[in-house]
Every structure is written in structure tokens, then in C-alpha cells.
Tab-separated table of C-alpha atoms and ligand atoms in Angstrom:
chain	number	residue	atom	x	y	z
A	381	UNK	CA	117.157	-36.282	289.681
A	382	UNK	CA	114.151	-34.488	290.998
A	383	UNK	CA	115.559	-34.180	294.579
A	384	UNK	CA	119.053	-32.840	293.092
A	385	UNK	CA	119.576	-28.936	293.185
A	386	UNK	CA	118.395	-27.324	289.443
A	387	UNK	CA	117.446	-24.114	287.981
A	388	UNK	CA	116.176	-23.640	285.032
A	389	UNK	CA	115.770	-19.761	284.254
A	390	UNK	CA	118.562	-17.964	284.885
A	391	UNK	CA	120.363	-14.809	282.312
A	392	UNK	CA	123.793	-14.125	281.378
A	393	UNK	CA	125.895	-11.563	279.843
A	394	UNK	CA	124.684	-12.488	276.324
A	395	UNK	CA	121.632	-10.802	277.157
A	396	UNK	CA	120.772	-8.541	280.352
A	397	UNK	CA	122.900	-10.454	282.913
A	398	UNK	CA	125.627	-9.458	284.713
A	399	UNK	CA	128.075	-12.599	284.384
A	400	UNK	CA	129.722	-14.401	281.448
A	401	UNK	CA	128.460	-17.359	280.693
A	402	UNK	CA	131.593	-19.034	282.509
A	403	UNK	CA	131.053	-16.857	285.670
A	404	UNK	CA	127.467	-17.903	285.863
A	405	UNK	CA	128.058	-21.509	285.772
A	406	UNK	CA	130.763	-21.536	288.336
A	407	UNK	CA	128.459	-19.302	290.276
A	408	UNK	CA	125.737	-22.255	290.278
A	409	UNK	CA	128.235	-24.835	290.548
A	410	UNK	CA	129.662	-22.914	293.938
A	411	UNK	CA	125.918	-22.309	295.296
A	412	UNK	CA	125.028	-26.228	294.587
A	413	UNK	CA	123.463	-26.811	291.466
A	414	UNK	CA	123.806	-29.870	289.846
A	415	UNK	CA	121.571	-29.609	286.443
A	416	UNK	CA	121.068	-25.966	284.932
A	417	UNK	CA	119.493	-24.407	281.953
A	418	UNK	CA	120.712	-21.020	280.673
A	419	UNK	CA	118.355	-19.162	279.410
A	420	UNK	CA	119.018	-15.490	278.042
A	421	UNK	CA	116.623	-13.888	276.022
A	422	UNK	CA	115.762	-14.607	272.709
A	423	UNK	CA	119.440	-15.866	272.026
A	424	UNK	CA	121.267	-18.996	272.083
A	425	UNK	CA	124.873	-16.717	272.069
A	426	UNK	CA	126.032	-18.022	275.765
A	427	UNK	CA	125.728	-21.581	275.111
A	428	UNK	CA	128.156	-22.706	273.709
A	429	UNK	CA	130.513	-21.192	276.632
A	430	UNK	CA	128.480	-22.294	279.202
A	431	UNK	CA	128.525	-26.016	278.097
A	432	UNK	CA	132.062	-25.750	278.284
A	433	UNK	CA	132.042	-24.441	281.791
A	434	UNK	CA	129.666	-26.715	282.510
A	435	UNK	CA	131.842	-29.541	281.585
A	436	UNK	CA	135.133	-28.267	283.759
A	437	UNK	CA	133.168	-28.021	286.679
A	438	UNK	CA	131.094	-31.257	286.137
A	439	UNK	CA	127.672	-29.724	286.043
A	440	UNK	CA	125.092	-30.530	283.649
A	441	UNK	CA	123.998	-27.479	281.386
A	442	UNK	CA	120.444	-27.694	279.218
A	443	UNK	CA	120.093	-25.994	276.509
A	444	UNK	CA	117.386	-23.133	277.361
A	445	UNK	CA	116.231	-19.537	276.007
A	446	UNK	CA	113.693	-17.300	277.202
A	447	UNK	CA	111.462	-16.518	273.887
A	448	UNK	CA	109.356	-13.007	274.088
A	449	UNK	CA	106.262	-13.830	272.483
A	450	UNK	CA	102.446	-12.122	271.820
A	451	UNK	CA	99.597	-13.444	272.909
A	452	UNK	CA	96.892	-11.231	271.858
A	453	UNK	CA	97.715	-7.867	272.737
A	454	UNK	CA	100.038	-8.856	275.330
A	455	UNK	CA	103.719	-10.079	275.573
A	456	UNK	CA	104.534	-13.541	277.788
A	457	UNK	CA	107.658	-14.905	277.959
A	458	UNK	CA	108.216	-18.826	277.287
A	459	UNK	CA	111.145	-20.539	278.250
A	460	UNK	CA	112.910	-23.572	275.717
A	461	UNK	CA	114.367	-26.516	277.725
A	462	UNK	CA	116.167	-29.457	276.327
A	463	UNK	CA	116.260	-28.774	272.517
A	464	UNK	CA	118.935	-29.014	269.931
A	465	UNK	CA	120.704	-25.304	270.426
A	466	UNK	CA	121.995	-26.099	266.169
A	467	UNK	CA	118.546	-26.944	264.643
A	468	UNK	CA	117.441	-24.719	262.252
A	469	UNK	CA	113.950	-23.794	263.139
A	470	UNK	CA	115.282	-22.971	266.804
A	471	UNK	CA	118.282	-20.544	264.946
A	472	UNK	CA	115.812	-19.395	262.539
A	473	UNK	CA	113.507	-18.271	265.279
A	474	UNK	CA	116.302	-16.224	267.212
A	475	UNK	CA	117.402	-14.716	263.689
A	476	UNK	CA	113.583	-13.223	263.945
A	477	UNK	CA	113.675	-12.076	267.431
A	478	UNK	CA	117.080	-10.264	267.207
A	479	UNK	CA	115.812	-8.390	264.172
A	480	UNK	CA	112.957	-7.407	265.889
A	481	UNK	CA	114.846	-6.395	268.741
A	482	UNK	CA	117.553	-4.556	267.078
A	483	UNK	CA	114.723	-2.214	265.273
A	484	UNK	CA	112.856	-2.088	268.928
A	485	UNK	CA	116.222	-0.523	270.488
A	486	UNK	CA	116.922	1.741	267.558
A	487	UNK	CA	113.407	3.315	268.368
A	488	UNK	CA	114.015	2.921	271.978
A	489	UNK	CA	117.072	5.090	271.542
A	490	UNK	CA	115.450	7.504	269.408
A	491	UNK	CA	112.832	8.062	271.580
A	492	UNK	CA	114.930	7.993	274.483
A	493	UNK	CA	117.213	11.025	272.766
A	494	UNK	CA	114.389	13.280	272.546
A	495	UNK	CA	112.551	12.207	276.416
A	496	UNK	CA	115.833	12.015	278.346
A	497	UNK	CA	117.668	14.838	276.305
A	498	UNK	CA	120.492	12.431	275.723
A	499	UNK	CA	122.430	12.172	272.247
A	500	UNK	CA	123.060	8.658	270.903
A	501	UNK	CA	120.646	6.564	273.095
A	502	UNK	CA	121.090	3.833	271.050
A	503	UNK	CA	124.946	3.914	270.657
A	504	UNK	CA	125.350	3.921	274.295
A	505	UNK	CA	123.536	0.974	274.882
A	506	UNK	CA	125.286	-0.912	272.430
A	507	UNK	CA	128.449	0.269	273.990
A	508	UNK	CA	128.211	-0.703	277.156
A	509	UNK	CA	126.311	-4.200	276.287
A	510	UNK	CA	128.351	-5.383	273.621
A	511	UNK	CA	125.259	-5.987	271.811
A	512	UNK	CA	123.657	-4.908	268.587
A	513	UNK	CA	120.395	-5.522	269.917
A	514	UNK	CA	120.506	-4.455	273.402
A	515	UNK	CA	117.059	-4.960	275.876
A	516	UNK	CA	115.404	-2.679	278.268
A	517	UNK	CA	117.941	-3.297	280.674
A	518	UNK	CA	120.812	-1.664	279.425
A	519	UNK	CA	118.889	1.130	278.411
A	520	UNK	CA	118.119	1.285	282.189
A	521	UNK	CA	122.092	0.719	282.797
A	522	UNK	CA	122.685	3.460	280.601
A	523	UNK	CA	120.409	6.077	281.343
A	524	UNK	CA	122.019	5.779	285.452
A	525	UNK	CA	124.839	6.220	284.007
A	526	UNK	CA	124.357	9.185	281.946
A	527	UNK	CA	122.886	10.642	285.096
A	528	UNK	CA	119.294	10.622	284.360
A	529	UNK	CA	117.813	8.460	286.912
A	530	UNK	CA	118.445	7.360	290.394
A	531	UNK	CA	118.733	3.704	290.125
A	532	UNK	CA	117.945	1.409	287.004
A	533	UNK	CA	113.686	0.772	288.713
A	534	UNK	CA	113.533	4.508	288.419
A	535	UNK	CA	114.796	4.072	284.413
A	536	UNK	CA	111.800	1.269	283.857
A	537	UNK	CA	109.207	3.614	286.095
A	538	UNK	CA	110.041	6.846	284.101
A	539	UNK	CA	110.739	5.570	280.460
A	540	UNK	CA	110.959	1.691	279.694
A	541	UNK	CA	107.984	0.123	280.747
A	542	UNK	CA	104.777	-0.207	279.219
A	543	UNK	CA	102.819	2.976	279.284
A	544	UNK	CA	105.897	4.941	279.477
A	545	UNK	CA	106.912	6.948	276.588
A	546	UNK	CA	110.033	5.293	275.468
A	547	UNK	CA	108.176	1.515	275.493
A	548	UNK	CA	107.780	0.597	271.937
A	549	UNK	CA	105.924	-2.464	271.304
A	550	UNK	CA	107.482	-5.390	269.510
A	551	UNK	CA	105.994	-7.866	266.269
A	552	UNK	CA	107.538	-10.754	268.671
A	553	UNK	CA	107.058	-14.637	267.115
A	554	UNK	CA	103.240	-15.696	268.341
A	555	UNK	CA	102.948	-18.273	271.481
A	556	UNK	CA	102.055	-20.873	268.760
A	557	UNK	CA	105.222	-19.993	266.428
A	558	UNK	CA	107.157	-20.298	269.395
A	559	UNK	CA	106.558	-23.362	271.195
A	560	UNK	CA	105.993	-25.183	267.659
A	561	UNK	CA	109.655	-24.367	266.919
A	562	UNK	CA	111.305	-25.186	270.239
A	563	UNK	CA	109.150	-28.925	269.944
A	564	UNK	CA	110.362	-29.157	267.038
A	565	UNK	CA	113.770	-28.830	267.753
A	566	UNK	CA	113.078	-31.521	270.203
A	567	UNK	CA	112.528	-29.351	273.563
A	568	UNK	CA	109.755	-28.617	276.084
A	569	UNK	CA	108.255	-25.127	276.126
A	570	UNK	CA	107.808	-23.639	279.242
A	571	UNK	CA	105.211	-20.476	280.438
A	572	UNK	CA	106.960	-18.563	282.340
A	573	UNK	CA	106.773	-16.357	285.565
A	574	UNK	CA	103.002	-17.235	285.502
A	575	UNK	CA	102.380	-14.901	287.896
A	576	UNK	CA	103.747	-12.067	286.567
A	577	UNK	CA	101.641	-10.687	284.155
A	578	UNK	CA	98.719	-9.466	285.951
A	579	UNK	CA	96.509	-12.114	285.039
A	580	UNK	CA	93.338	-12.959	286.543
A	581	UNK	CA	92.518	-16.960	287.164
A	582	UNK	CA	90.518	-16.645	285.083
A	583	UNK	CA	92.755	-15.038	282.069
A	584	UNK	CA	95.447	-17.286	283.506
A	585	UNK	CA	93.556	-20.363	282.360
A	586	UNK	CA	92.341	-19.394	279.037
A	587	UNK	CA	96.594	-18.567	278.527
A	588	UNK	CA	97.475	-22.248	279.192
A	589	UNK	CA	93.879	-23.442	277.499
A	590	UNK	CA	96.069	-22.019	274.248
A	591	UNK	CA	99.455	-22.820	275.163
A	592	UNK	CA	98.381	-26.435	276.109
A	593	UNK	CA	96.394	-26.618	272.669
A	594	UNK	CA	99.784	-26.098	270.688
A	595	UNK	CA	101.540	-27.971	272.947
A	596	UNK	CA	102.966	-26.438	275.386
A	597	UNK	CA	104.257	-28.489	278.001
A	598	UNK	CA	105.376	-26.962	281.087
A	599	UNK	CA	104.746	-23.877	283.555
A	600	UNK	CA	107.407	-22.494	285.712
A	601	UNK	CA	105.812	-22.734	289.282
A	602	UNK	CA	108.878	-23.695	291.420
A	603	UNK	CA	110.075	-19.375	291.914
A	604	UNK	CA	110.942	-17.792	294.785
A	605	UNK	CA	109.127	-15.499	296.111
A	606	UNK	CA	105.471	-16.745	295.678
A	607	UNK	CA	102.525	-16.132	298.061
A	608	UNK	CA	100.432	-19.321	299.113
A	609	UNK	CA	97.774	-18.196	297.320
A	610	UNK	CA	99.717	-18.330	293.951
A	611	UNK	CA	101.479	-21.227	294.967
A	612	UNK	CA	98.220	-22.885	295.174
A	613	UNK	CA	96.879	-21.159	291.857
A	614	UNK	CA	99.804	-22.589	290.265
A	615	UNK	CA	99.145	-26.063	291.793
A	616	UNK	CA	96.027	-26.012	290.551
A	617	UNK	CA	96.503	-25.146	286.927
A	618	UNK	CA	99.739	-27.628	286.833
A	619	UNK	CA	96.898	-30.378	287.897
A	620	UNK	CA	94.344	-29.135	285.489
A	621	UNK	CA	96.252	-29.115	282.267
A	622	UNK	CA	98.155	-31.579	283.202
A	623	UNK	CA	101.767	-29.680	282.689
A	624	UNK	CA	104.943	-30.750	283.934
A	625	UNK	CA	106.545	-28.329	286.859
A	626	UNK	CA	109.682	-26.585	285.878
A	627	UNK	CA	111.629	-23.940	288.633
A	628	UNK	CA	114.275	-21.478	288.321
A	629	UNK	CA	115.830	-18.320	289.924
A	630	UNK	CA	115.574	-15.824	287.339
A	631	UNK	CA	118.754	-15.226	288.258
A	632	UNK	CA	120.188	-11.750	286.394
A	633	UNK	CA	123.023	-10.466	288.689
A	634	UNK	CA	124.934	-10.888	292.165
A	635	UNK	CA	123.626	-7.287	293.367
A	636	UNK	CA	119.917	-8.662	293.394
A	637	UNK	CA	121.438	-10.046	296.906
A	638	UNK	CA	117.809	-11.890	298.124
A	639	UNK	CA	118.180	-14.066	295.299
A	640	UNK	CA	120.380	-17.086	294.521
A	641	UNK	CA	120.753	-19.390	291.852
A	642	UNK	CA	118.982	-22.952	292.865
A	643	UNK	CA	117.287	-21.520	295.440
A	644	UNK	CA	114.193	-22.561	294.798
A	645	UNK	CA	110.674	-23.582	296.993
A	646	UNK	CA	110.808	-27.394	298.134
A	647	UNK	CA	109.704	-29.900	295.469
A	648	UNK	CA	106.068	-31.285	296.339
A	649	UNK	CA	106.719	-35.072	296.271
A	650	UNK	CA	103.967	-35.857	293.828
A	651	UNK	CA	104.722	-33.280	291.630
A	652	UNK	CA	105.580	-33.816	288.222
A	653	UNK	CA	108.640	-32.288	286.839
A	654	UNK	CA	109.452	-31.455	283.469
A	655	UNK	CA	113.396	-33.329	283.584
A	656	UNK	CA	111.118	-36.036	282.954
A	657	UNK	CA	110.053	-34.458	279.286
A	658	UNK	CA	113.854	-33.531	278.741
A	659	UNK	CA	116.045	-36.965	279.899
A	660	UNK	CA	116.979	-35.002	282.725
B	1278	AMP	P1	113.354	-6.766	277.337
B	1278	AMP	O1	113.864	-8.162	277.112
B	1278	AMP	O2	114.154	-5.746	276.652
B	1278	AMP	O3	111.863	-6.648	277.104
B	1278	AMP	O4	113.565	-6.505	278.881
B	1278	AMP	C1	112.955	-7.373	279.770
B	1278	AMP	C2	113.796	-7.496	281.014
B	1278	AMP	O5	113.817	-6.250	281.697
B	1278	AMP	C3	113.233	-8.484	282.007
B	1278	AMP	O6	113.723	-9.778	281.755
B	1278	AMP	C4	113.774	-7.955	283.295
B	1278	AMP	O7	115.127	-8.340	283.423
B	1278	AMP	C5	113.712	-6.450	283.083
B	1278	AMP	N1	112.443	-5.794	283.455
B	1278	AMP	C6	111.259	-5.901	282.826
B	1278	AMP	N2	110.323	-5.127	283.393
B	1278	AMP	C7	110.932	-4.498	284.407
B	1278	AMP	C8	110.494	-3.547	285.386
B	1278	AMP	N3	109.233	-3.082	285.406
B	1278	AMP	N4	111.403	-3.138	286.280
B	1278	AMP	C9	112.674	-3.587	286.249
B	1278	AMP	N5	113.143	-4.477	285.370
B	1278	AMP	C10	112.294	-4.932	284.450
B	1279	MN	MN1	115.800	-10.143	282.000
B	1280	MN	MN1	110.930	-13.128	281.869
B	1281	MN	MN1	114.159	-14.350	282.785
């Protein structure tokens, strides 16, 4: 299957994506992809759909999610391939996550009121997302909207992101808590974006040292976009802890034009890939 087109890590409407479920499915069908995980985050609420979609076009859809989780004092993301989208640890889990996020975009809004000089923050994000619990995102959405910033970069750079007045930090499930419960619900937990959270080699490597210790199995190396010098970084660690390679686009919307979903870096042939860990 290896040499087949897949991508694991892409986002949908049920969290900050710009397609339905059903649109984003026919969108990887269309651009080639034969095996593909959906994986909004911190909810399973697209699934369903897109295994339906899935099955009219005749792709194959994995279950997936995108878990925010702490590691210390900082938030990674970890991505859940292949598990049972019904078992109860896994719902459990998201139950926890979307009550953390719902009281993280309440203060998000508030904050945003008084910073942005906006009334109802909160209500217009839930508005225009459809959902109770809406991420950074459709804050961002909202505030260009509303006027107050020149694209929805401008919203993260001014308000959203960390260090900026409207971030609010989040009690997310631990690393541990997280890839416990998607093993247990018989997936493969996946670090994320490795490269995206300003780590040194050095910090890298004491991140997977944990994540390998409560068995993590996987680290998303296969992204566009990489350098050869994190390319080979991310060799390196995949050899050293012995993980299993996933890939995937990231994909959010069609307006991010440079990126595609299943476009992804060529498969080293010796490589080993984590549809192996999933009966993929
Ligand atoms: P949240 O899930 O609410 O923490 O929002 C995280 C999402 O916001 C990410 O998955 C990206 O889609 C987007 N995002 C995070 N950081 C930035 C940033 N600095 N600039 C633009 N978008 C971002
Ligand atoms: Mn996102
Ligand atoms: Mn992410
Ligand atoms: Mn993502």
C-alpha cells in the first residue's frame, strides 16, 4: 500500500476546515488519494460522514483526530490513526477536550471583547462555525470579518497566538493520557508536525524519549514543505526510536493554494510506515 497515494492529517468543517466532511473526501478522491485519515481537532464529529463519502467514491477513510495535548509547559499536537472512532476511552477523551475548549473560547471571546472592542466575541464565533467550542481559527475568521484585521495571520500575530493577549492557555489531556487512550482504543499515536514547535534536537529527542516510553508509535515526517536539514533530523529520530513514518497535508482549505491533499515528499524505500501498525 506504501507506494499508493495517502494522507493522513488533513481538517474539515467539524473543526477549522473549510469543507464538509463529504467535500473533503471527494476533494482527495479527485486529487488521487487512495487511503485517508481525517483528522479534525480534538473531535471525532466528521467521521461518520466522511466514511460514508468515503465509501461512494471507493476510497478508504481511517479513523484519525488531531489530540492537543501538554507536555510540560508546552502544547504538541498528536495525531490518532486506526482506532475504534465508538470506544469509550477515545469518546471519553474528546468529551474532555471539548469542555476544555468550550471554556478556552468563552475566555477567548471575553478577552477578545475588551482587546478588539468588539461585543459578543464569543457568539460570533459560534455563529459563523457552527460550533459550541470554536478554535483559534474562527476567532481569526471572525475578527476579518468584523473588520479588525487585514487577513486571518494578522488575527493570530495581533491577538491569538501565544504571547498575545487574547491566548489563554488550555488544561489539555497530558501526552501520556493521550496516546494511552487512542492505544487503547486500538490505534497508533502519532507526533505531529515535529518540526513545528521550535524545538531544538536536542529537546526534540527528549519529546519522543517520553512519547516512545508511553508508547507512542509514530512521527509525522512525510510534510511538505521540509528543509533537508529537517528531513534528515526527522530521518534520524524515526531510526533512533525506532517509530513508524506517517505523512499528511495538513490540509485546512482550498485558498491555502501551494498545498494539496496527498501531496506529499517521495516515500524513502526502506522506510517504515505506520499502515503497517494500522492494517493499512
Ligand atoms: P486551536 O486548535 O484553537 O489551538 O487552533 C490551532 C489551529 O490554528 C492550527 O491547527 C492552525 O490551523 C491554526 N494556527 C495555529 N497557529 C497559527 C498561527 N500562528 N498562524 C496561523 N494559524 C495558526
Ligand atoms: Mn488547524
Ligand atoms: Mn497541528
Ligand atoms: Mn492539523
Amino acid at each position: 500500500m506504501s507506494d499508493s497515494c495517502f494522507d493522513f492529517h488533513c481538517h474539515s468543517l467539524a473543526s477549522d476546515g473549510a469543507l464538509t466532511p463529504t467535500e473533503l473526501v471527494q476533494r482527495a478522491a479527485e486529487a488521487g488519494v487512495q487511503l485517508l485519515a481525517l483528522t479534525d481537532h480534538d473531535t471525532l464529529a466528521g467521521l461518520a460522514e466522511a466514511e460514508q463519502a468515503a465509501q461512494a467514491v471507493g476510497i478508504r477513510l481511517v479513523p484519525g483526530i488531531e489530540l492537543s495535548v501538554g507536555w510540560g509547559s508546552r502544547e504538541l499536537h498528536v495525531l490518532g490513526l486506526g482506532f475504534d472512532r465508538q470506544h469509550e476511552a477515545m469518546l471519553a477523551l474528546v468529551q474532555t477536550q471539548q469542555q476544555a475548549r468550550t471554556v478556552r473560547a468563552e475566555r477567548i471571546g471575553a478577552r477578545l471583547d475588551k482587546a478588539a472592542g468588539l461585543a459578543n466575541s464569543y457568539q460570533r464565533a459560534v455563529s459563523l462555525s457552527g460550533q459550541e467550542a470554536p478554535g483559534r481559527p474562527w476567532f481569526a475568521k471572525m475578527l476579518l470579518q468584523a473588520g479588525k484585521v487585514r487577513d486571518e495571520q494578522h488575527a493570530f500575530n495581533r491577538f491569538l497566538k501565544q504571547g498575545q493577549s487574547c491566548f489563554v492557555p488550555t488544561p489539555w489531556v497530558s501526552l501520556e493520557q493521550a496516546v494511552v487512550v487512542i492505544r487503547r482504543a486500538g490505534g497508533v499515536a502519532v507526533l505531529a508536525h515535529p518540526t513545528r514547535y521550535n524545538f531544538t534536537r536536542r529537546k526534540l529527542r527528549a519529546c519522543l524519549t517520553d512519547f516512545v516510553a508511553v508508547g507512542g508509535g509514530g512521527l509525522e515526517v512525510l510534510t511538505p514543505g521540509l528543509n533537508p536539514q529537517q528531513q534528515a533530523l526527522l530521518a534520524e529520530c524515526l531510526h533512533d526510536f525506532a517509530l513508524h513514518a506517517s505523512g499528511g497535508s495538513d490540509f485546512h482549505t482550498p485558498k491555502q493554494t501551494w498545498l494539496e491533499l496527498g501531496r506529499l515528499p517521495p516515500v524513502p524505500t526502506d522506510m517504515p510506515l505506520v499502515h503497517s501498525l494500522i492494517g493499512a
